[in-house]
Short mmCIF file of C-alpha atoms and ligand atoms in Angstrom, two decimals:
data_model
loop_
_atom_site.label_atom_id
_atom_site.label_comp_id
_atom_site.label_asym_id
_atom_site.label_seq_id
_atom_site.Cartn_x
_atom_site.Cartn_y
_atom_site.Cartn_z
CA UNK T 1057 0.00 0.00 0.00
CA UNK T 1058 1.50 3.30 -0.69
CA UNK T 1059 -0.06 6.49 0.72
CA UNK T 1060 0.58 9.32 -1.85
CA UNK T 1061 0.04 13.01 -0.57
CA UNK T 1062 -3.13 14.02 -1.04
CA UNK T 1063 -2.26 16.61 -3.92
CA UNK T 1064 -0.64 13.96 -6.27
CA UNK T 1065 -3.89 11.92 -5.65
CA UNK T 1066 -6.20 14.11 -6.31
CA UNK T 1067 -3.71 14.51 -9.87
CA UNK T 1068 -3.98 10.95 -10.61
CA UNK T 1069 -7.35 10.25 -9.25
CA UNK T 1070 -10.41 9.76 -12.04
CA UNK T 1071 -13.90 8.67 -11.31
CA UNK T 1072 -15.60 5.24 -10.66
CA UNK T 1073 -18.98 4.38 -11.57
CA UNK T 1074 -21.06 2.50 -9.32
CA UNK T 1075 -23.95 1.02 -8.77
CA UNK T 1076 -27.50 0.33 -6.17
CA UNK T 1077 -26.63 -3.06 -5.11
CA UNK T 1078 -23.37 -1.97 -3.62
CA UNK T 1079 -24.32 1.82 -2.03
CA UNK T 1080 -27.41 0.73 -0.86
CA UNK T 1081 -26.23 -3.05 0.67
CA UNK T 1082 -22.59 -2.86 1.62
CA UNK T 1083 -22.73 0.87 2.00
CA UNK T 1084 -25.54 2.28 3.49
CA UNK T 1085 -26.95 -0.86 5.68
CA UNK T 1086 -24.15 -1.45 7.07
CA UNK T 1087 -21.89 1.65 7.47
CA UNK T 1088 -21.33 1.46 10.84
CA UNK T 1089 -19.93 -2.12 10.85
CA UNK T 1090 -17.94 -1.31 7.67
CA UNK T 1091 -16.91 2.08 9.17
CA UNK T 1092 -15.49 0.09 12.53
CA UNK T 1093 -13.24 -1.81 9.84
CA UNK T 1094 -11.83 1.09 8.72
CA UNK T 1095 -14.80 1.88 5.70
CA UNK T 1096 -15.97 5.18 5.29
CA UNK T 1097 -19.00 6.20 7.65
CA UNK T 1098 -22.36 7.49 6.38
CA UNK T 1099 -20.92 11.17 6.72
CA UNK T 1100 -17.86 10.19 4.52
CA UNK T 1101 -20.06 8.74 2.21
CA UNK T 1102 -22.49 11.52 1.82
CA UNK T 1103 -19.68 13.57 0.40
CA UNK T 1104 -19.89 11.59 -2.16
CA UNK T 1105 -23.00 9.63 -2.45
CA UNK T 1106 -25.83 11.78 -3.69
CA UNK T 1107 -29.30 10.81 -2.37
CA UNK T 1108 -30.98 8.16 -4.26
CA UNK T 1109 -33.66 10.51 -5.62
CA UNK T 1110 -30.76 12.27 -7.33
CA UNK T 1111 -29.20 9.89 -9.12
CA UNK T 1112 -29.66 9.27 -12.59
CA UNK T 1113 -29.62 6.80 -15.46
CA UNK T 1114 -26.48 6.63 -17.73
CA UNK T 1115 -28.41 8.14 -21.42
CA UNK T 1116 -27.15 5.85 -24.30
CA UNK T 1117 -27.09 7.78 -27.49
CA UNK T 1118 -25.42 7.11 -30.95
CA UNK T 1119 -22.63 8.81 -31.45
CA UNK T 1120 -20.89 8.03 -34.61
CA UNK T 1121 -23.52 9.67 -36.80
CA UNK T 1122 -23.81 13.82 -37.25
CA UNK T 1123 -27.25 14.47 -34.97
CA UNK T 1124 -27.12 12.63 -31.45
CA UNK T 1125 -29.77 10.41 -30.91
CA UNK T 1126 -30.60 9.02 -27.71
CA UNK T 1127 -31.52 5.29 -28.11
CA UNK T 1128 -31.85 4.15 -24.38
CA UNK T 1129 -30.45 4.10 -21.37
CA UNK T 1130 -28.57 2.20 -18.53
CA UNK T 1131 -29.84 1.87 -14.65
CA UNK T 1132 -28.75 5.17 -12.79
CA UNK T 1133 -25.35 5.10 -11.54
CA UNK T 1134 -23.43 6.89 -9.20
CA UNK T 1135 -19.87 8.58 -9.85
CA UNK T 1136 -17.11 8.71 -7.17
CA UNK T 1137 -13.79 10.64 -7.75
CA UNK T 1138 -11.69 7.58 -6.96
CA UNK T 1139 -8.78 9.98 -5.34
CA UNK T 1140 -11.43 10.95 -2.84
CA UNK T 1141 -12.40 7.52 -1.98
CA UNK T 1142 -8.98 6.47 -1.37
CA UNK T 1143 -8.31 8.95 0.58
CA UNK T 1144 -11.29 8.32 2.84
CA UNK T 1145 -9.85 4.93 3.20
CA UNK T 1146 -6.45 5.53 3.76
CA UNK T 1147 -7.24 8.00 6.47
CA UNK T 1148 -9.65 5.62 8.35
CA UNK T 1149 -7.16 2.83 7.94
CA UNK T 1150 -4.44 5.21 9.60
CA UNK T 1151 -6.78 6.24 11.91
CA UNK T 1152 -7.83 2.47 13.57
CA UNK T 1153 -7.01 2.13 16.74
CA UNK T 1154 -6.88 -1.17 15.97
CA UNK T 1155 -4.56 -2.30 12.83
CA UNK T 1156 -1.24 -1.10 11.52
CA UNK T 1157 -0.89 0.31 8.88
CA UNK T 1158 2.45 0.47 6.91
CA UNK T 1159 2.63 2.23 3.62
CA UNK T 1160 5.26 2.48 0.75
CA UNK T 1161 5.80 -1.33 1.09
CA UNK T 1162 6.02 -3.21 -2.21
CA UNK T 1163 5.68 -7.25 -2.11
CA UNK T 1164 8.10 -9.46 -3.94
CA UNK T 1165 6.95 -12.71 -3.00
CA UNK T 1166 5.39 -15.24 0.05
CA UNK T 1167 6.10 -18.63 1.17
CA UNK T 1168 3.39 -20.71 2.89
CA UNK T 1169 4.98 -23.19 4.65
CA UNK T 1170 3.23 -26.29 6.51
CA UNK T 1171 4.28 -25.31 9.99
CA UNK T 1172 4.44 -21.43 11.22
CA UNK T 1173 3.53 -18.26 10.05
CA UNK T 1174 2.91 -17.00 6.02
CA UNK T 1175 6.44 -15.50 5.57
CA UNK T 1176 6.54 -12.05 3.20
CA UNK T 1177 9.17 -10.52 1.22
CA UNK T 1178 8.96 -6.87 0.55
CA UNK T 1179 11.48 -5.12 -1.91
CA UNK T 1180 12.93 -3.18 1.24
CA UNK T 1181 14.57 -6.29 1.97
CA UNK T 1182 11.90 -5.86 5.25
CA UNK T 1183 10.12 -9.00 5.60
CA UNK T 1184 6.49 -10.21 8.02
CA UNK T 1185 4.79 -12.79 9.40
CA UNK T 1186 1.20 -13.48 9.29
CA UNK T 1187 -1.94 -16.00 9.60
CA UNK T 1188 -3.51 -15.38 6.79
CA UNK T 1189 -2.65 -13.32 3.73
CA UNK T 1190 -5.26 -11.34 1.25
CA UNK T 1191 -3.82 -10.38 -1.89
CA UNK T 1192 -5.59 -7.05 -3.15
CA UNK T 1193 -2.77 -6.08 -5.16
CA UNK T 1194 -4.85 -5.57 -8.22
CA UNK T 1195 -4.85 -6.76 -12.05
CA UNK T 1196 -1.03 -7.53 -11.74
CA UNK T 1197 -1.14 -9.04 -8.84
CA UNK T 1198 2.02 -10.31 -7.08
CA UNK T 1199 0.40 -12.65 -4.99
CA UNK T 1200 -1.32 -14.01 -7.30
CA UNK T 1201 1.63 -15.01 -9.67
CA UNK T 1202 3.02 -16.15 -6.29
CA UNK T 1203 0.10 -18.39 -5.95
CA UNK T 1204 -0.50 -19.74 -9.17
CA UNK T 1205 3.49 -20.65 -9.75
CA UNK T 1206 3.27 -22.37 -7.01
CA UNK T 1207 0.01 -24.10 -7.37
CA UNK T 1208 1.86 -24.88 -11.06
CA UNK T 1209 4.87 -26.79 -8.68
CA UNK T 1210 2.66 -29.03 -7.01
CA UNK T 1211 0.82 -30.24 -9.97
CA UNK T 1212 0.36 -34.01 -10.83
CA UNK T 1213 0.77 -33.36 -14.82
CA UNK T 1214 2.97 -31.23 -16.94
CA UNK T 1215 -0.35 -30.51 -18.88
CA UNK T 1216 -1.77 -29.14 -15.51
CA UNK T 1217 1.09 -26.95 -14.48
CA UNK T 1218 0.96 -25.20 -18.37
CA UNK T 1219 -2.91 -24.47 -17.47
CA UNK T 1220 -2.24 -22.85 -13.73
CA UNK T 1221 0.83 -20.44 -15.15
CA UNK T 1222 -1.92 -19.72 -18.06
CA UNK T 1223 -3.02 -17.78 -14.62
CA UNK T 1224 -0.27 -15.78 -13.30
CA UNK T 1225 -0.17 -12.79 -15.62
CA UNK T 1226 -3.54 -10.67 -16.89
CA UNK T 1227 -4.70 -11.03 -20.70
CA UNK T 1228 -5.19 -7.91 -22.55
CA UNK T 1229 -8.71 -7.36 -23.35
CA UNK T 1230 -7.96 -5.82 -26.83
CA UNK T 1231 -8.78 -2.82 -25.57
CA UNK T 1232 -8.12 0.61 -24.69
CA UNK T 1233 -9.20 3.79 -22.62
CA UNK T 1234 -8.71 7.47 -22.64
CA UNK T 1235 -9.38 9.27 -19.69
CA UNK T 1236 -9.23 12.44 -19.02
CA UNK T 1237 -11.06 14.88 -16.36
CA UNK T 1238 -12.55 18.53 -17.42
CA UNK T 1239 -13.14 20.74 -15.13
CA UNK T 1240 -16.75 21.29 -15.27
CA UNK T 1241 -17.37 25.05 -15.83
CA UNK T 1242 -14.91 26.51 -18.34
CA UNK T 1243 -14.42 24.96 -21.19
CA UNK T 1244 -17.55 22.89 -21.85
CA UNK T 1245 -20.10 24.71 -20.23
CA UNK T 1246 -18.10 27.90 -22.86
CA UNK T 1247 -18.40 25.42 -25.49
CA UNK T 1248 -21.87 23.78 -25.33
CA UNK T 1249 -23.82 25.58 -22.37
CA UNK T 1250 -26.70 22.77 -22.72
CA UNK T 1251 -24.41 19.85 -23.58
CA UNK T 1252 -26.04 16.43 -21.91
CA UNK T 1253 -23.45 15.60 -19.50
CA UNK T 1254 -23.40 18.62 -17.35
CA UNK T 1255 -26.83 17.55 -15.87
CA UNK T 1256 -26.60 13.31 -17.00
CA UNK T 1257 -24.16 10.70 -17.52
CA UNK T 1258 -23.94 10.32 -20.99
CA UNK T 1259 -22.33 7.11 -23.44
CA UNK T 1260 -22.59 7.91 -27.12
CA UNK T 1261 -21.34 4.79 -28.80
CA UNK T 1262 -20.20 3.98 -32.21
CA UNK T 1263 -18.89 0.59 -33.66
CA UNK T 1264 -15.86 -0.34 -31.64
CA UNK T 1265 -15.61 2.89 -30.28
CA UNK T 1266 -16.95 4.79 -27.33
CA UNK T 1267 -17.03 7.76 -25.57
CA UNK T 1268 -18.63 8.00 -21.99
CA UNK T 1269 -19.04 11.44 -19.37
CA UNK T 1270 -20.06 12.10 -16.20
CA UNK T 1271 -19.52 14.37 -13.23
CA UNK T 1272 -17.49 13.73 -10.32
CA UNK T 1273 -16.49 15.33 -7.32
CA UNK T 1274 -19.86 16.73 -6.64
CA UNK T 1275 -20.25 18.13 -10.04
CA UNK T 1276 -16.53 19.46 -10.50
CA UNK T 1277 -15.24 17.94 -12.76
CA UNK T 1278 -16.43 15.83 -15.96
CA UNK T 1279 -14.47 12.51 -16.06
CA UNK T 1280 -14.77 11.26 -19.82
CA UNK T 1281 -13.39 8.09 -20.85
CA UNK T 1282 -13.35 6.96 -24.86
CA UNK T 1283 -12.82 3.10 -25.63
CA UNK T 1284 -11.48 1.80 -28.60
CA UNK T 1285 -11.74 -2.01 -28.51
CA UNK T 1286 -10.64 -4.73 -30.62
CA UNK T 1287 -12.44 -7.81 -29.59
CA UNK T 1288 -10.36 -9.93 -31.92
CA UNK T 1289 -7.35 -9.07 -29.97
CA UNK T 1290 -9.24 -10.48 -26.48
CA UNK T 1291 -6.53 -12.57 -24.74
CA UNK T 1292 -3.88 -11.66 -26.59
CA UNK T 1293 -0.96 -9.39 -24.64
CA UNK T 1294 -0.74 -6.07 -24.71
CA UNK T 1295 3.19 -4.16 -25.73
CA UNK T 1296 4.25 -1.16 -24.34
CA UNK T 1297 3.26 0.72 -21.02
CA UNK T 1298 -0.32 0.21 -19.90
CA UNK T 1299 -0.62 3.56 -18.88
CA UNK T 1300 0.88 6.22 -20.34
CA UNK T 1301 0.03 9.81 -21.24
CA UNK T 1302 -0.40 10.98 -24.75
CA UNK T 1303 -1.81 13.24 -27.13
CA UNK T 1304 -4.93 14.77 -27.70
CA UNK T 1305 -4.72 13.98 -31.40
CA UNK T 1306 -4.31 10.14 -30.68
CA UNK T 1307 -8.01 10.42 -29.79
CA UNK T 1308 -9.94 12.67 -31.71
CA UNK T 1309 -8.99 11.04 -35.03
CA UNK T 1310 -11.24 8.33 -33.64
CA UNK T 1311 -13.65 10.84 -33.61
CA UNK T 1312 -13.90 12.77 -36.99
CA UNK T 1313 -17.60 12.62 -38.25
CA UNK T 1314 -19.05 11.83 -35.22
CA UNK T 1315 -22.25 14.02 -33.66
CA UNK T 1316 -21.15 17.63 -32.14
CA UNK T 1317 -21.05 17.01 -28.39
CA UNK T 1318 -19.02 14.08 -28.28
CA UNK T 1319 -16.50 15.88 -30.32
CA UNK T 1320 -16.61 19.09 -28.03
CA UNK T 1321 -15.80 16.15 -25.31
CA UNK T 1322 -12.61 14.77 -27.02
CA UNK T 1323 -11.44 18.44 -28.22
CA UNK T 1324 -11.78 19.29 -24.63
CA UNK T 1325 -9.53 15.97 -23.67
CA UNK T 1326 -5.46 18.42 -23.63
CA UNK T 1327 -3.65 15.67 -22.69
CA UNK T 1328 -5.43 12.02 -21.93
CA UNK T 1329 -3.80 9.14 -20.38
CA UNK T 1330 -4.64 5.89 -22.27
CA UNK T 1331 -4.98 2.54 -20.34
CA UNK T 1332 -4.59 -0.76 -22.15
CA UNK T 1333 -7.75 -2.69 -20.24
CA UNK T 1334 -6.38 -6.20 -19.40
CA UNK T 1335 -8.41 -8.30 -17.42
CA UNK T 1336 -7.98 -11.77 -15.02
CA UNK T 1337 -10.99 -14.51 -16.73
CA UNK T 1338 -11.62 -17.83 -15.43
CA UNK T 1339 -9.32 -18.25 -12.05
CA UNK T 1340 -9.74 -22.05 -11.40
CA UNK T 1341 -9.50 -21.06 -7.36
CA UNK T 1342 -8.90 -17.47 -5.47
CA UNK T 1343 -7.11 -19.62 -2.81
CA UNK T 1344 -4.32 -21.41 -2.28
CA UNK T 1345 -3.60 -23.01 1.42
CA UNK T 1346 -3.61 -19.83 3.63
CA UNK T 1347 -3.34 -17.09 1.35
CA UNK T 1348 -6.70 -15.56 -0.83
CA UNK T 1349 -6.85 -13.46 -4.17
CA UNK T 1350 -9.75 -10.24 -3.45
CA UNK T 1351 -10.71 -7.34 -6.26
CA UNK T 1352 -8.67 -7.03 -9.31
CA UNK T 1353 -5.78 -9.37 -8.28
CA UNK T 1354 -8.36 -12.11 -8.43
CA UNK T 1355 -11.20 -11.63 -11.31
CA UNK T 1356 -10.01 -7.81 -12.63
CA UNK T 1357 -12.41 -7.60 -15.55
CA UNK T 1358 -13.71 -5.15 -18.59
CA UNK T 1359 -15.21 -1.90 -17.22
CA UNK T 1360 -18.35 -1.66 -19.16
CA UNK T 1361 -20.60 -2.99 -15.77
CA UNK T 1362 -18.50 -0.47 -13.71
CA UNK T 1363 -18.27 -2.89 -11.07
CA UNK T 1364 -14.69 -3.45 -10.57
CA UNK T 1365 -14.96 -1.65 -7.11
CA UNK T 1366 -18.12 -3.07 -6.56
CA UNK T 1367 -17.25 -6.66 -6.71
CA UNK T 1368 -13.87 -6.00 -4.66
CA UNK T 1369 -15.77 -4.29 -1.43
CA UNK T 1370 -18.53 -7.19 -1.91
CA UNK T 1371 -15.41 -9.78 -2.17
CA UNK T 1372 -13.93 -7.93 0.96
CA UNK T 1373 -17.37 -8.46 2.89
CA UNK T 1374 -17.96 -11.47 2.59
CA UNK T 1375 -14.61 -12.57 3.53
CA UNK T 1376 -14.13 -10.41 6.75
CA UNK T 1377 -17.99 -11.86 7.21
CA UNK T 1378 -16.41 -15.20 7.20
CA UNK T 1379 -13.00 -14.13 9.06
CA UNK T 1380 -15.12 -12.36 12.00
CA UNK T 1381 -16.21 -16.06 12.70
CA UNK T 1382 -12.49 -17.62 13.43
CA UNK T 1383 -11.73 -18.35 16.47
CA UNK T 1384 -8.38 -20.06 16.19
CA UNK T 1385 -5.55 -20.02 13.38
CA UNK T 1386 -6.24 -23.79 12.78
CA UNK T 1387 -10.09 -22.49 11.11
CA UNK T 1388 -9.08 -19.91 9.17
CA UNK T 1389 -8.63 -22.28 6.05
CA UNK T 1390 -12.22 -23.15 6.33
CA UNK T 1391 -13.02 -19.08 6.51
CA UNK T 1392 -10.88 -19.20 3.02
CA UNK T 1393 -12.62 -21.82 1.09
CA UNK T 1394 -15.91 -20.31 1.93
CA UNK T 1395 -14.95 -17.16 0.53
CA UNK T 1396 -13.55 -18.89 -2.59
CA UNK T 1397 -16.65 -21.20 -2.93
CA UNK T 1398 -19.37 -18.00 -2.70
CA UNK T 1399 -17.67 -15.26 -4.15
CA UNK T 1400 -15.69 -16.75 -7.20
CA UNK T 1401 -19.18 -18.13 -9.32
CA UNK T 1402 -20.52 -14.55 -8.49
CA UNK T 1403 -18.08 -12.29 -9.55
CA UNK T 1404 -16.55 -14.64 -12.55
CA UNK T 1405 -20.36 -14.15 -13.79
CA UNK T 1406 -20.09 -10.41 -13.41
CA UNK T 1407 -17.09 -9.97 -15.37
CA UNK T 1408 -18.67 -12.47 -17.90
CA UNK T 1409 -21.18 -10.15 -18.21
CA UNK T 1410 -18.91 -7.10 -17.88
CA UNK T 1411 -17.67 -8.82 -21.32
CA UNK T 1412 -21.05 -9.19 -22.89
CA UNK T 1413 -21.90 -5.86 -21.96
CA UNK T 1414 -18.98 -4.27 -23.92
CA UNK T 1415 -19.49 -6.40 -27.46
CA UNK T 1416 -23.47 -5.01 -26.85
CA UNK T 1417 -22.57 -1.63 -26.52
CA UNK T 1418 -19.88 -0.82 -28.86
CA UNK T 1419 -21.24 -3.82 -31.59
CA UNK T 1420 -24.11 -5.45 -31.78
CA UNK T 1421 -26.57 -5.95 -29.73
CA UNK T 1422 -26.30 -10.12 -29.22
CA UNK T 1423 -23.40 -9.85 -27.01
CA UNK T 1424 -22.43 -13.43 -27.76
CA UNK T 1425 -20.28 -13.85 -30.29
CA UNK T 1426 -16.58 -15.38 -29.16
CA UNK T 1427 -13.99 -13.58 -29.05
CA UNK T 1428 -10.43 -14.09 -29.85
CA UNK T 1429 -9.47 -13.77 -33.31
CA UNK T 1430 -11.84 -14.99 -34.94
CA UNK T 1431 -14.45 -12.38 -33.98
CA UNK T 1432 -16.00 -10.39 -36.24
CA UNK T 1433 -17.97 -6.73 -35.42
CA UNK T 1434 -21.56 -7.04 -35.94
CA UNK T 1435 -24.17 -4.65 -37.11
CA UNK T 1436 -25.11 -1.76 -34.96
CA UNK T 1437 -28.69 -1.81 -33.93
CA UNK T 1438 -30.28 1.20 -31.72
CA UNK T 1439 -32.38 -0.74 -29.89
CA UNK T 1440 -32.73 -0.91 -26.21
CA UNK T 1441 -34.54 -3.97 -26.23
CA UNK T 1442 -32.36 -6.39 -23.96
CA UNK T 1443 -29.87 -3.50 -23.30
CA UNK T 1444 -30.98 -2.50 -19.85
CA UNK T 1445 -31.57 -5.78 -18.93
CA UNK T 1446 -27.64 -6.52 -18.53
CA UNK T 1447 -27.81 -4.12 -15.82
CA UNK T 1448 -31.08 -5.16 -14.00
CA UNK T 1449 -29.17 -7.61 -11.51
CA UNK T 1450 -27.61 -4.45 -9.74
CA UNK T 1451 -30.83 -3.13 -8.67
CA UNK T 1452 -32.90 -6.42 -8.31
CA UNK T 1453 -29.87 -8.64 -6.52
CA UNK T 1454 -28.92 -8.75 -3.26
CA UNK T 1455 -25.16 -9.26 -1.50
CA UNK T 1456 -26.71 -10.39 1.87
CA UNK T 1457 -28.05 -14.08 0.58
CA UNK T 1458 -24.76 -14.87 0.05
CA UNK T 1459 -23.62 -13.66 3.45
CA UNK T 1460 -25.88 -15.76 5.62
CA UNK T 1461 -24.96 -18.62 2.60
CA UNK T 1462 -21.24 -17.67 3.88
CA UNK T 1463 -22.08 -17.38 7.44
CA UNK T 1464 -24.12 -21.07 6.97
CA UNK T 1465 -21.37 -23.39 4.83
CA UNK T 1466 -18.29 -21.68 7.24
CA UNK T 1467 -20.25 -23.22 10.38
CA UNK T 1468 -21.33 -26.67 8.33
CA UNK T 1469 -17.47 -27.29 7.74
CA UNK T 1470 -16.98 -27.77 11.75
C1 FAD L 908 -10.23 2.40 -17.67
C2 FAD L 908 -10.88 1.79 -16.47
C3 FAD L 908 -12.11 2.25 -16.02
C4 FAD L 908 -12.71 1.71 -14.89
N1 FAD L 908 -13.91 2.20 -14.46
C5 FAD L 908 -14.49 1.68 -13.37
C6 FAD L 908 -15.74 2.18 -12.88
O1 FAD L 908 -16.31 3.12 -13.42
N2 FAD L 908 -16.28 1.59 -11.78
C7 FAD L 908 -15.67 0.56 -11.14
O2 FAD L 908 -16.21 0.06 -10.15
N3 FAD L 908 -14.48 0.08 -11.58
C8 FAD L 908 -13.89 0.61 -12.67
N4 FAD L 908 -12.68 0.13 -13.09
C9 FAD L 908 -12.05 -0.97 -12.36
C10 FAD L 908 -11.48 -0.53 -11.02
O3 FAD L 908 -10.57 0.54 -11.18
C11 FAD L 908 -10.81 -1.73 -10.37
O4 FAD L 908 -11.68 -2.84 -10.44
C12 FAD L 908 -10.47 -1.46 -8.91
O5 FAD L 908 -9.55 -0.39 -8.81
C13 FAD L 908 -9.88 -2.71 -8.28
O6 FAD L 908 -9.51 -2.44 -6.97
P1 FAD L 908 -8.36 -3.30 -6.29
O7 FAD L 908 -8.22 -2.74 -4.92
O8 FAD L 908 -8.64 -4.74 -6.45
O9 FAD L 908 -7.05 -3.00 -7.14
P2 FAD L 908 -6.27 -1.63 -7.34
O10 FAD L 908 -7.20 -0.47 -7.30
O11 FAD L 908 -5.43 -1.83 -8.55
O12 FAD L 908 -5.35 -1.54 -6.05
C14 FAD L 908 -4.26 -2.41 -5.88
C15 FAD L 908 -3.33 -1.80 -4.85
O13 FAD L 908 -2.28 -2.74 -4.58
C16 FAD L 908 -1.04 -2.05 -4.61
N5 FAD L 908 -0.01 -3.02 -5.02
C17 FAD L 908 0.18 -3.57 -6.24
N6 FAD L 908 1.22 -4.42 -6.21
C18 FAD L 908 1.69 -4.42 -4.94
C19 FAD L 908 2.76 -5.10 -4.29
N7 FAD L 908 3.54 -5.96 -4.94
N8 FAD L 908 2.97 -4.86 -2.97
C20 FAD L 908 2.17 -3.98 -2.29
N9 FAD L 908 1.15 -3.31 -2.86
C21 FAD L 908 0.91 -3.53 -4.17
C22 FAD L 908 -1.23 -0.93 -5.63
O14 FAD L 908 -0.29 0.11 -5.40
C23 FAD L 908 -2.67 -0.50 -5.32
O15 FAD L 908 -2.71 0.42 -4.27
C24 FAD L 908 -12.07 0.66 -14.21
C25 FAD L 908 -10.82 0.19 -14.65
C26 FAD L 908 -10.23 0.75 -15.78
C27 FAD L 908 -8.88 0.24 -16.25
#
């Protein structure tokens, strides 16, 4: 964990959709358990969180053609400036009476042996002990290259090892984003005083290529993000930096035709930083003896659910459900293989869909054909039929099923 000050976060910080099932569950029912484990309180959230009444569906409109046309539109959604969230967290974290926290540290690997503590390696040449470790070290996870090389060592069959080290590094999703953040007044209130996204989220969407805006940072700023994706490079890897800075022009050619406001948008976009969107598919476990995968390090996926966060504070629920129930060291692999057995068919179907989502958006509106290299871009239909539905589970699911399901298998296994 490294703790940046707060100026340089607020520099690289951009926004993060996200959605009912997750501020009105995890969040709001149970702040003040979350906020006693270092989560942002109800007051922390507010900052942030508009009321429900506020919040408003994404509008869907068609982009690549000269007049916008709205065609549908998403569930509402609600936009954190992700600097401001981790900053919330970091300062509760420091502030717990209860843990240590120790930031700057960068791990380089773990053993798990069969008697004593999990043994870490930092690149300080510091090293721990612990009981139990949870990798959250995102898409290119240490831990879970760790994990999966070792899982790879104590295979039965050559064939078997080859499939786990399939696992260790991410798969580029043949995609890429531009982000950028406006600041909301100047220059596109100057240039377009009635453009959509100063009072909506907006996503105008053309074939392989979109372009979505919303307001963060209690109306602030406007964090845009344009995807270009190339489903038939799914899997393949991605060369050169995943994130680097470039310029303007790199995106607007993408744009040339396309209706007036999303070209105001991209204009408006000095200097974007562009992402190369690789995700983690298919993990055959998120454990391995005492040491678990949670968030990006274990199922990072494509960002067109805007769930990412989502599923990695539902992930870290469940499993500090399960962990509040251990009693002694010998039980906390049973705490682990709930956590796998609940949370990995839940949030390997989310990033399924995540997948789905994308080909519907920027495509056609199927969402199933393969991808790989063989895949081919389908027609563009503007039709909302099925659309919304990809989103329904967010506002018609529920996290706390699979707590008490948690709570239930943990105390079967004794
Ligand atoms: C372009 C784009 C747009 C997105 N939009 C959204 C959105 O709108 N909504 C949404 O919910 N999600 C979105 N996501 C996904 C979201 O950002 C991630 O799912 C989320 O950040 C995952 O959180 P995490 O804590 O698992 O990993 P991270 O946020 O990556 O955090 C991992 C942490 O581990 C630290 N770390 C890494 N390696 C080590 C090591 N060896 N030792 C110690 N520490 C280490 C890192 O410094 C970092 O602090 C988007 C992603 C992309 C790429």
């Amino acid at each position: 964990m490294r703790q940046f000050p707060s100026q340089a976060l607020a520099a690289f910080g951009l926004g993060e959709g996200t959605n009912p099932r997750l501020l009105a569950q995890a969040y709001k029912d149970y702040a003040a358990k979350l906020s006693n484990a270092g989560f942002p309180d109800e007051e922390d959230l507010d900052k942030f969180a508009p009321p429900e009444d506020t919040l408003n569906p994404v509008q869907m409109i068609r982009g690549d053609i000269p007049n916008a046309t709205p065609w549908g539109s998403t569930p509402h959604m609600t936009a954190i400036h992700r600097a401001e969230f981790l900053k919330i967290l970091v300062d509760r974290v420091a502030a717990c009476s209860n843990c240590t926290a120790h930031f700057s540290k960068k791990l380089v690997s773990y053993e798990d042996p069969s008697v004593g503590p999990v043994q870490l390696s930092f690149s300080d040449g510091s090293f721990a002990a612990c009981d139990i470790l949870i990798g959250a070290d995102g898409v290119k996870s240490t831990v879970r290259a760790t994990m999966y090389n070792r899982l790879a060592e104590a295979a039965d069959t050559e064939e078997e090892a080859t499939k786990l080290r399939d696992h260790v590094n991410p798969v580029w999703a043949g995609q890429v984003v531009y982000r950028y953040l406006i600041p909301r007044e100047d220059p596109v209130e100057a240039a377009d005083p009635s453009h959509r996204c100063l009072t909506i989220p907006v996503e105008y969407q053309g074939k392989g290529v979109g372009l979505g805006a919303y307001t963060v940072s209690g109306g602030r700023w406007i964090d845009v993000g344009a995807v270009i994706a190339k489903h038939n490079l799914f899997g393949s890897t991605f060369s050169g930096r995943w994130s680097v800075t470039v310029d303007r022009e790199e995106v607007t050619e993408y744009f040339s035709g396309w209706e007036k406001e999303s070209r105001v948008l991209v204009e408006l976009m000095k200097s974007p930083t562009r992402w190369a969107v690789n995700v983690v598919p298919n993990l055959p476990t998120y454990v391995g003896g005492r040491v678990a995968l949670l968030g990006d390090a274990a199922h990072a996926m494509a960002p067109y659910q805007a769930v990412g966060v989502g599923q990695a504070v539902e992930d870290a629920f469940i499993l500090a459900t399960v962990l509040s129930q251990v009693q002694s060291n010998s039980r906390c692999a049973d705490a682990l293989t709930v956590y796998d057995e609940i949370r990995r068919p839940f949030s390997q179907s989310i990033q399924r869909l995540a997948l789905k989502t994308g080909i519907a958006l920027f495509m056609d509106k199927k969402g199933e054909v393969p991808l790989g290299p063989t895949f081919e871009y389908g027609e563009l239909e503007d039709s909302a039929e099925g659309f919304g539905k990809l989103f329904e589970w967010s506002a018609t699911t529920s996290l706390l099923p699979d707590r008490d399901r948690a709570l239930k298998n943990y105390h079967m296994l004794l």
